[in-house]
PDB file of C-alpha atoms in Angstrom:
ATOM      1  CA  MET A 236     -48.190  24.427-105.341  1.00 93.00           C
ATOM      2  CA  ASN A 237     -48.925  22.131-108.674  1.00 97.00           C
ATOM      3  CA  LEU A 238     -48.977  18.736-108.930  1.00 98.00           C
ATOM      4  CA  LEU A 239     -49.256  16.567-112.106  1.00 98.00           C
ATOM      5  CA  MET A 240     -51.443  13.878-112.362  1.00 98.00           C
ATOM      6  CA  ILE A 241     -51.866  11.124-113.881  1.00 98.00           C
ATOM      7  CA  SER A 242     -54.589   8.394-114.057  1.00 98.00           C
ATOM      8  CA  CYS A 243     -52.584   4.885-114.804  1.00 98.00           C
ATOM      9  CA  THR A 244     -55.950   2.616-115.302  1.00 97.00           C
ATOM     10  CA  PRO A 245     -56.605   1.709-118.527  1.00 95.00           C
ATOM     11  CA  ARG A 246     -60.981   1.711-117.776  1.00 94.00           C
ATOM     12  CA  ILE A 247     -63.513   4.969-118.358  1.00 91.00           C
ATOM     13  CA  THR A 248     -63.697   7.679-116.287  1.00 90.00           C
ATOM     14  CA  GLU A 249     -67.206   6.922-115.732  1.00 89.00           C
ATOM     15  CA  LYS A 250     -66.363   3.230-114.773  1.00 90.00           C
ATOM     16  CA  SER A 251     -62.811   4.142-112.803  1.00 96.00           C
ATOM     17  CA  ASN A 252     -62.326   2.916-108.768  1.00 97.00           C
ATOM     18  CA  THR A 253     -59.106   4.471-109.349  1.00 98.00           C
ATOM     19  CA  ASP A 254     -60.687   8.214-111.281  1.00 98.00           C
ATOM     20  CA  LYS A 255     -62.739   8.313-108.405  1.00 97.00           C
ATOM     21  CA  ILE A 256     -60.504   8.456-106.157  1.00 98.00           C
ATOM     22  CA  LEU A 257     -58.206  10.590-107.234  1.00 98.00           C
ATOM     23  CA  HIS A 258     -60.985  13.022-107.215  1.00 97.00           C
ATOM     24  CA  GLU A 259     -61.035  12.772-103.844  1.00 98.00           C
ATOM     25  CA  PHE A 260     -57.470  13.215-103.335  1.00 98.00           C
ATOM     26  CA  LYS A 261     -57.815  16.150-105.649  1.00 98.00           C
ATOM     27  CA  LYS A 262     -59.672  17.976-103.635  1.00 98.00           C
ATOM     28  CA  GLY A 263     -57.953  17.835-100.942  1.00 98.00           C
ATOM     29  CA  PHE A 264     -54.836  18.711-101.826  1.00 98.00           C
ATOM     30  CA  GLU A 265     -56.467  21.705-103.807  1.00 98.00           C
ATOM     31  CA  PHE A 266     -58.289  22.535-100.804  1.00 96.00           C
ATOM     32  CA  SER A 267     -55.268  25.076 -99.408  1.00 94.00           C
ATOM     33  CA  GLY A 268     -54.995  27.158-102.572  1.00 97.00           C
ATOM     34  CA  ASN A 269     -53.097  24.233-104.576  1.00 97.00           C
ATOM     35  CA  THR A 270     -53.191  23.427-108.363  1.00 98.00           C
ATOM     36  CA  THR A 271     -53.459  20.134-110.674  1.00 98.00           C
ATOM     37  CA  GLU A 272     -53.585  18.744-113.659  1.00 98.00           C
ATOM     38  CA  THR A 273     -55.234  15.234-114.232  1.00 98.00           C
ATOM     39  CA  PHE A 274     -54.359  13.018-117.377  1.00 98.00           C
ATOM     40  CA  TYR A 275     -55.670   9.969-118.360  1.00 98.00           C
ATOM     41  CA  LEU A 276     -53.940   7.892-120.050  1.00 98.00           C
ATOM     42  CA  SER A 277     -56.963   5.173-121.029  1.00 97.00           C
ATOM     43  CA  ARG A 278     -57.027   8.518-123.380  1.00 97.00           C
ATOM     44  CA  ARG A 279     -54.518   7.733-126.256  1.00 96.00           C
ATOM     45  CA  ASN A 280     -54.641  10.534-127.831  1.00 97.00           C
ATOM     46  CA  ASP A 281     -53.552  12.564-124.842  1.00 98.00           C
ATOM     47  CA  TRP A 282     -50.113  10.444-124.550  1.00 98.00           C
ATOM     48  CA  GLU A 283     -48.340  12.870-126.536  1.00 98.00           C
ATOM     49  CA  THR A 284     -49.345  16.161-124.031  1.00 98.00           C
ATOM     50  CA  ILE A 285     -48.886  13.573-121.029  1.00 98.00           C
ATOM     51  CA  ARG A 286     -45.540  12.866-122.311  1.00 98.00           C
ATOM     52  CA  ARG A 287     -44.843  16.713-122.534  1.00 98.00           C
ATOM     53  CA  LYS A 288     -46.526  17.905-118.915  1.00 98.00           C
ATOM     54  CA  PHE A 289     -44.333  14.844-117.651  1.00 98.00           C
ATOM     55  CA  TYR A 290     -40.688  16.823-119.088  1.00 97.00           C
ATOM     56  CA  GLU A 291     -41.888  20.042-117.535  1.00 97.00           C
ATOM     57  CA  ASN A 292     -43.349  19.489-114.819  1.00 98.00           C
ATOM     58  CA  ASP A 293     -41.128  18.267-111.310  1.00 97.00           C
ATOM     59  CA  ASN A 294     -44.604  17.422-109.063  1.00 98.00           C
ATOM     60  CA  ILE A 295     -45.964  14.089-110.489  1.00 98.00           C
ATOM     61  CA  LEU A 296     -48.412  12.107-109.179  1.00 98.00           C
ATOM     62  CA  PHE A 297     -49.055   8.130-110.638  1.00 98.00           C
ATOM     63  CA  ALA A 298     -53.285   6.459-109.861  1.00 98.00           C
ATOM     64  CA  LEU A 299     -52.828   3.542-110.840  1.00 98.00           C
ATOM     65  CA  PRO A 300     -55.265   0.212-109.866  1.00 97.00           C
ATOM     66  CA  LEU A 301     -53.635  -3.313-108.468  1.00 94.00           C
ATOM     67  CA  TYR A 302     -53.671  -6.189-111.044  1.00 83.00           C
ATOM     68  CA  VAL A 303     -52.283  -8.837-109.452  1.00 75.00           C
ATOM     69  CA  GLU A 304     -49.959  -7.976-107.871  1.00 71.00           C
ATOM     70  CA  CYS A 305     -48.881  -5.845-110.891  1.00 87.00           C
ATOM     71  CA  ILE A 306     -49.154  -2.157-112.733  1.00 94.00           C
ATOM     72  CA  PRO A 307     -51.810  -1.956-115.102  1.00 95.00           C
ATOM     73  CA  GLY A 308     -50.395  -2.939-118.901  1.00 95.00           C
ATOM     74  CA  ILE A 309     -51.231   0.584-120.184  1.00 96.00           C
ATOM     75  CA  MET A 310     -49.052   2.334-117.884  1.00 97.00           C
ATOM     76  CA  MET A 311     -45.859  -0.297-118.390  1.00 96.00           C
ATOM     77  CA  GLU A 312     -46.400   0.562-122.647  1.00 97.00           C
ATOM     78  CA  PHE A 313     -46.305   4.640-121.470  1.00 98.00           C
ATOM     79  CA  LEU A 314     -43.753   4.015-119.352  1.00 98.00           C
ATOM     80  CA  GLU A 315     -42.129   2.726-122.249  1.00 97.00           C
ATOM     81  CA  THR A 316     -42.197   5.377-124.871  1.00 97.00           C
ATOM     82  CA  LEU A 317     -40.480   7.722-121.902  1.00 97.00           C
ATOM     83  CA  GLU A 318     -36.714   8.573-121.830  1.00 97.00           C
ATOM     84  CA  PRO A 319     -35.389   9.611-118.385  1.00 97.00           C
ATOM     85  CA  LYS A 320     -35.039  13.380-117.400  1.00 97.00           C
ATOM     86  CA  GLU A 321     -32.049  14.654-117.558  1.00 93.00           C
ATOM     87  CA  LYS A 322     -32.851  17.775-115.245  1.00 91.00           C
ATOM     88  CA  VAL A 323     -32.915  15.736-111.309  1.00 94.00           C
ATOM     89  CA  GLY A 324     -35.484  17.552-109.250  1.00 96.00           C
ATOM     90  CA  THR A 325     -38.415  15.548-109.956  1.00 98.00           C
ATOM     91  CA  LYS A 326     -40.784  13.588-107.795  1.00 98.00           C
ATOM     92  CA  ILE A 327     -42.716  11.247-108.407  1.00 98.00           C
ATOM     93  CA  GLY A 328     -45.233   9.792-106.501  1.00 98.00           C
ATOM     94  CA  PHE A 329     -48.087   7.132-106.434  1.00 98.00           C
ATOM     95  CA  LEU A 330     -51.331   6.354-105.282  1.00 98.00           C
ATOM     96  CA  LEU A 331     -52.585   2.711-105.236  1.00 98.00           C
ATOM     97  CA  GLN A 332     -55.886   1.268-104.319  1.00 98.00           C
ATOM     98  CA  GLY A 333     -56.799  -2.477-105.159  1.00 96.00           C
ATOM     99  CA  GLY A 334     -60.188  -4.447-104.192  1.00 93.00           C
ATOM    100  CA  PHE A 335     -58.647  -6.983-101.553  1.00 91.00           C
ATOM    101  CA  ALA A 336     -58.147  -5.792 -98.107  1.00 93.00           C
ATOM    102  CA  GLU A 337     -55.586  -6.176 -96.734  1.00 96.00           C
ATOM    103  CA  ALA A 338     -52.448  -4.095 -97.371  1.00 96.00           C
ATOM    104  CA  SER A 339     -50.212  -7.096 -97.378  1.00 96.00           C
ATOM    105  CA  GLN A 340     -51.395  -7.927-101.091  1.00 94.00           C
ATOM    106  CA  LEU A 341     -50.998  -4.588-101.936  1.00 96.00           C
ATOM    107  CA  ARG A 342     -46.370  -5.183-101.306  1.00 95.00           C
ATOM    108  CA  CYS A 343     -45.362  -6.233-104.051  1.00 94.00           C
ATOM    109  CA  CYS A 344     -46.545  -3.422-106.361  1.00 96.00           C
ATOM    110  CA  GLU A 345     -45.523  -0.872-104.249  1.00 97.00           C
ATOM    111  CA  ARG A 346     -41.662  -2.274-103.926  1.00 96.00           C
ATOM    112  CA  TYR A 347     -41.799  -1.524-107.860  1.00 96.00           C
ATOM    113  CA  LEU A 348     -42.484   1.920-107.399  1.00 97.00           C
ATOM    114  CA  GLU A 349     -39.825   2.801-105.155  1.00 98.00           C
ATOM    115  CA  ILE A 350     -37.142   1.492-107.421  1.00 97.00           C
ATOM    116  CA  LEU A 351     -39.195   2.876-110.578  1.00 98.00           C
ATOM    117  CA  PRO A 352     -38.656   6.746-111.039  1.00 98.00           C
ATOM    118  CA  ALA A 353     -34.911   5.996-110.181  1.00 98.00           C
ATOM    119  CA  PHE A 354     -35.388   4.901-114.052  1.00 97.00           C
ATOM    120  CA  LEU A 355     -36.240   8.151-114.704  1.00 98.00           C
ATOM    121  CA  GLY A 356     -34.321   9.761-113.838  1.00 98.00           C
ATOM    122  CA  CYS A 357     -36.354  10.517-110.947  1.00 98.00           C
ATOM    123  CA  GLN A 358     -36.854  10.475-106.945  1.00 98.00           C
ATOM    124  CA  TYR A 359     -39.095   8.353-105.548  1.00 98.00           C
ATOM    125  CA  ASN A 360     -41.884  10.220-103.480  1.00 98.00           C
ATOM    126  CA  GLY A 361     -43.683   7.676-101.199  1.00 98.00           C
ATOM    127  CA  THR A 362     -47.203   4.874-102.288  1.00 98.00           C
ATOM    128  CA  LEU A 363     -49.926   5.964-100.635  1.00 98.00           C
ATOM    129  CA  LEU A 364     -52.146   2.245-100.872  1.00 97.00           C
ATOM    130  CA  LYS A 365     -55.207   1.113 -99.892  1.00 98.00           C
ATOM    131  CA  GLY A 366     -57.484  -2.182-100.205  1.00 96.00           C
ATOM    132  CA  GLY A 367     -60.772  -2.852 -99.809  1.00 95.00           C
ATOM    133  CA  MET A 368     -61.510  -0.464-103.245  1.00 96.00           C
ATOM    134  CA  PHE A 369     -63.734  -3.048-105.285  1.00 91.00           C
ATOM    135  CA  ALA A 370     -67.204  -1.733-104.125  1.00 90.00           C
ATOM    136  CA  VAL A 371     -66.472   2.489-105.140  1.00 95.00           C
ATOM    137  CA  SER A 372     -67.920   2.308-108.202  1.00 91.00           C
ATOM    138  CA  LEU A 373     -71.314   0.170-107.088  1.00 86.00           C
ATOM    139  CA  VAL A 374     -72.192   1.846-104.549  1.00 88.00           C
ATOM    140  CA  GLU A 375     -73.264   5.268-104.343  1.00 91.00           C
ATOM    141  CA  GLY A 376     -73.751   8.178-101.840  1.00 95.00           C
ATOM    142  CA  LYS A 377     -73.136   7.830 -98.015  1.00 95.00           C
ATOM    143  CA  ALA A 378     -71.540   4.547 -98.834  1.00 93.00           C
ATOM    144  CA  ARG A 379     -69.445   5.742-101.109  1.00 96.00           C
ATOM    145  CA  LYS A 380     -68.730   8.592 -99.713  1.00 96.00           C
ATOM    146  CA  GLN A 381     -67.217   6.724 -96.714  1.00 96.00           C
ATOM    147  CA  LEU A 382     -64.459   4.536 -99.014  1.00 97.00           C
ATOM    148  CA  VAL A 383     -63.324   7.341-100.875  1.00 97.00           C
ATOM    149  CA  GLU A 384     -63.541   9.733 -98.337  1.00 97.00           C
ATOM    150  CA  PRO A 385     -60.376   9.473 -96.723  1.00 98.00           C
ATOM    151  CA  PHE A 386     -58.422  10.401 -99.259  1.00 98.00           C
ATOM    152  CA  TYR A 387     -59.776  13.852 -99.244  1.00 98.00           C
ATOM    153  CA  LYS A 388     -57.487  14.181 -96.108  1.00 97.00           C
ATOM    154  CA  MET A 389     -54.553  12.258 -97.404  1.00 98.00           C
ATOM    155  CA  GLY A 390     -54.548  15.148-100.090  1.00 98.00           C
ATOM    156  CA  GLN A 391     -54.553  17.417 -97.282  1.00 98.00           C
ATOM    157  CA  TYR A 392     -51.068  15.475 -96.395  1.00 98.00           C
ATOM    158  CA  TYR A 393     -50.022  15.192 -99.363  1.00 98.00           C
ATOM    159  CA  ALA A 394     -49.827  19.261 -99.747  1.00 97.00           C
ATOM    160  CA  LYS A 395     -48.405  19.534 -96.441  1.00 97.00           C
ATOM    161  CA  HIS A 396     -45.471  17.417 -96.997  1.00 97.00           C
ATOM    162  CA  ASN A 397     -45.107  16.406-100.709  1.00 95.00           C
ATOM    163  CA  TYR A 398     -44.367  13.012-100.210  1.00 97.00           C
ATOM    164  CA  PHE A 399     -46.326   9.950 -98.348  1.00 98.00           C
ATOM    165  CA  ASP A 400     -44.211   9.051 -95.495  1.00 96.00           C
ATOM    166  CA  LYS A 401     -43.966   5.053 -94.667  1.00 94.00           C
ATOM    167  CA  LYS A 402     -44.945   5.559 -90.960  1.00 95.00           C
ATOM    168  CA  ALA A 403     -48.747   7.596 -92.108  1.00 95.00           C
ATOM    169  CA  VAL A 404     -49.201   5.674 -95.174  1.00 95.00           C
ATOM    170  CA  SER A 405     -48.730   1.821 -92.792  1.00 96.00           C
ATOM    171  CA  ASP A 406     -51.897   3.521 -91.165  1.00 97.00           C
ATOM    172  CA  PHE A 407     -53.963   4.832 -93.716  1.00 98.00           C
ATOM    173  CA  ALA A 408     -53.719   1.794 -95.311  1.00 97.00           C
ATOM    174  CA  LYS A 409     -54.616  -0.893 -92.257  1.00 96.00           C
ATOM    175  CA  PRO A 410     -55.380  -3.945 -91.309  1.00 96.00           C
ATOM    176  CA  GLU A 411     -52.000  -5.468 -92.954  1.00 97.00           C
ATOM    177  CA  TYR A 412     -53.042  -8.764 -92.358  1.00 96.00           C
ATOM    178  CA  PHE A 413     -56.890 -10.419 -91.778  1.00 92.00           C
ATOM    179  CA  SER A 414     -56.693 -11.234 -88.019  1.00 91.00           C
ATOM    180  CA  LYS A 415     -57.410 -14.593 -86.653  1.00 90.00           C
ATOM    181  CA  LYS A 416     -60.947 -13.258 -85.646  1.00 88.00           C
ATOM    182  CA  SER A 417     -62.180 -10.921 -89.146  1.00 86.00           C
ATOM    183  CA  ILE A 418     -61.154 -14.393 -91.007  1.00 86.00           C
ATOM    184  CA  PHE A 419     -63.324 -16.569 -88.912  1.00 88.00           C
ATOM    185  CA  LEU A 420     -66.401 -13.473 -89.307  1.00 84.00           C
ATOM    186  CA  ASN A 421     -65.347 -13.786 -93.174  1.00 81.00           C
ATOM    187  CA  ASN A 422     -66.058 -17.456 -93.586  1.00 85.00           C
ATOM    188  CA  LEU A 423     -68.875 -17.484 -91.455  1.00 87.00           C
ATOM    189  CA  LEU A 424     -70.400 -14.459 -93.524  1.00 82.00           C
ATOM    190  CA  GLN A 425     -69.368 -15.969 -97.124  1.00 84.00           C
ATOM    191  CA  PRO A 426     -72.646 -17.900 -97.674  1.00 87.00           C
ATOM    192  CA  VAL A 427     -73.884 -13.683 -97.859  1.00 85.00           C
ATOM    193  CA  SER A 428     -70.853 -12.573 -99.891  1.00 80.00           C
ATOM    194  CA  LYS A 429     -71.483 -15.244-102.648  1.00 83.00           C
ATOM    195  CA  LEU A 430     -74.979 -13.668-102.743  1.00 86.00           C
ATOM    196  CA  VAL A 431     -73.993 -10.323-102.861  1.00 80.00           C
ATOM    197  CA  LEU A 432     -71.219 -11.018-105.674  1.00 80.00           C
ATOM    198  CA  ARG A 433     -74.526 -12.564-107.356  1.00 85.00           C
ATOM    199  CA  LEU A 434     -76.448  -9.676-107.015  1.00 84.00           C
ATOM    200  CA  ILE A 435     -73.248  -7.357-108.559  1.00 79.00           C
ATOM    201  CA  ALA A 436     -72.887  -9.598-111.149  1.00 81.00           C
ATOM    202  CA  LYS A 437     -76.072  -9.974-112.228  1.00 84.00           C
ATOM    203  CA  LYS A 438     -76.623  -5.734-111.872  1.00 80.00           C
ATOM    204  CA  LEU A 439     -73.198  -5.859-114.701  1.00 76.00           C
ATOM    205  CA  GLY A 440     -74.803  -8.029-116.978  1.00 85.00           C
ATOM    206  CA  CYS A 441     -73.358 -11.625-116.264  1.00 86.00           C
ATOM    207  CA  LYS A 442     -75.917 -14.140-116.834  1.00 85.00           C
ATOM    208  CA  LYS A 443     -74.210 -16.863-116.204  1.00 86.00           C
ATOM    209  CA  SER A 444     -72.950 -18.408-112.374  1.00 86.00           C
ATOM    210  CA  LEU A 445     -70.249 -17.363-111.549  1.00 82.00           C
ATOM    211  CA  SER A 446     -68.763 -20.866-110.653  1.00 84.00           C
ATOM    212  CA  ASP A 447     -69.473 -21.641-114.242  1.00 87.00           C
ATOM    213  CA  GLN A 448     -66.358 -22.538-116.339  1.00 86.00           C
ATOM    214  CA  PRO A 449     -66.540 -22.066-120.075  1.00 84.00           C
ATOM    215  CA  TYR A 450     -62.808 -22.826-121.123  1.00 84.00           C
ATOM    216  CA  GLN A 451     -62.264 -25.854-118.660  1.00 84.00           C
ATOM    217  CA  LYS A 452     -63.205 -28.871-121.872  1.00 82.00           C
ATOM    218  CA  HIS A 453     -60.235 -26.613-123.845  1.00 82.00           C
ATOM    219  CA  VAL A 454     -57.843 -27.361-120.331  1.00 81.00           C
ATOM    220  CA  ARG A 455     -55.476 -30.417-120.763  1.00 76.00           C
ATOM    221  CA  LEU A 456     -54.663 -32.765-117.589  1.00 70.00           C
ATOM    222  CA  GLY A 457     -52.127 -35.241-117.287  1.00 61.00           C
TER     223      GLY A 457
END
């Protein structure tokens, strides 16, 4: 079985959490002898080829990051260049990842993805979703492996079943909501979390305070 995988992140591969996750999923999918082709919407010169591949393949996976409960603009722009397929039978699945740890934060986007394939003349094949992926590109070695390794197993799952079962996905996506205990601990550790974020920001080249409001003077009140 062959799977056409389309990465919908606007980031270049080296900086993309989505692509690191997709790479791990790909390895799991190919483990039992399946094949894949991967294309990247960030490479706009390839869009004509990606469109052609979309019409040629009947097993497609779109991988995307969650941007404030919405799909990336580059993905929407690409989708608007597509015409619905005339030949029935194409299945489209989705791999949706985000920085918010609670799966509930991704459900609004999931609902949109559930209805999207019908507009393209295709069948919906489920959405694999997972939050808490903010740090994938910021860590290396064992820490990164711990974050992305579960997607290897889900790649194997998709190869075996050729769809994302709702219950299996929900189990994979946990926690749906933080427990009261988790919220208490998070609040308790908030000073440490802020310190970590400041260190990350410094590593990324940020020279000002994270609480800086450079555009506040342009905001009209009342």
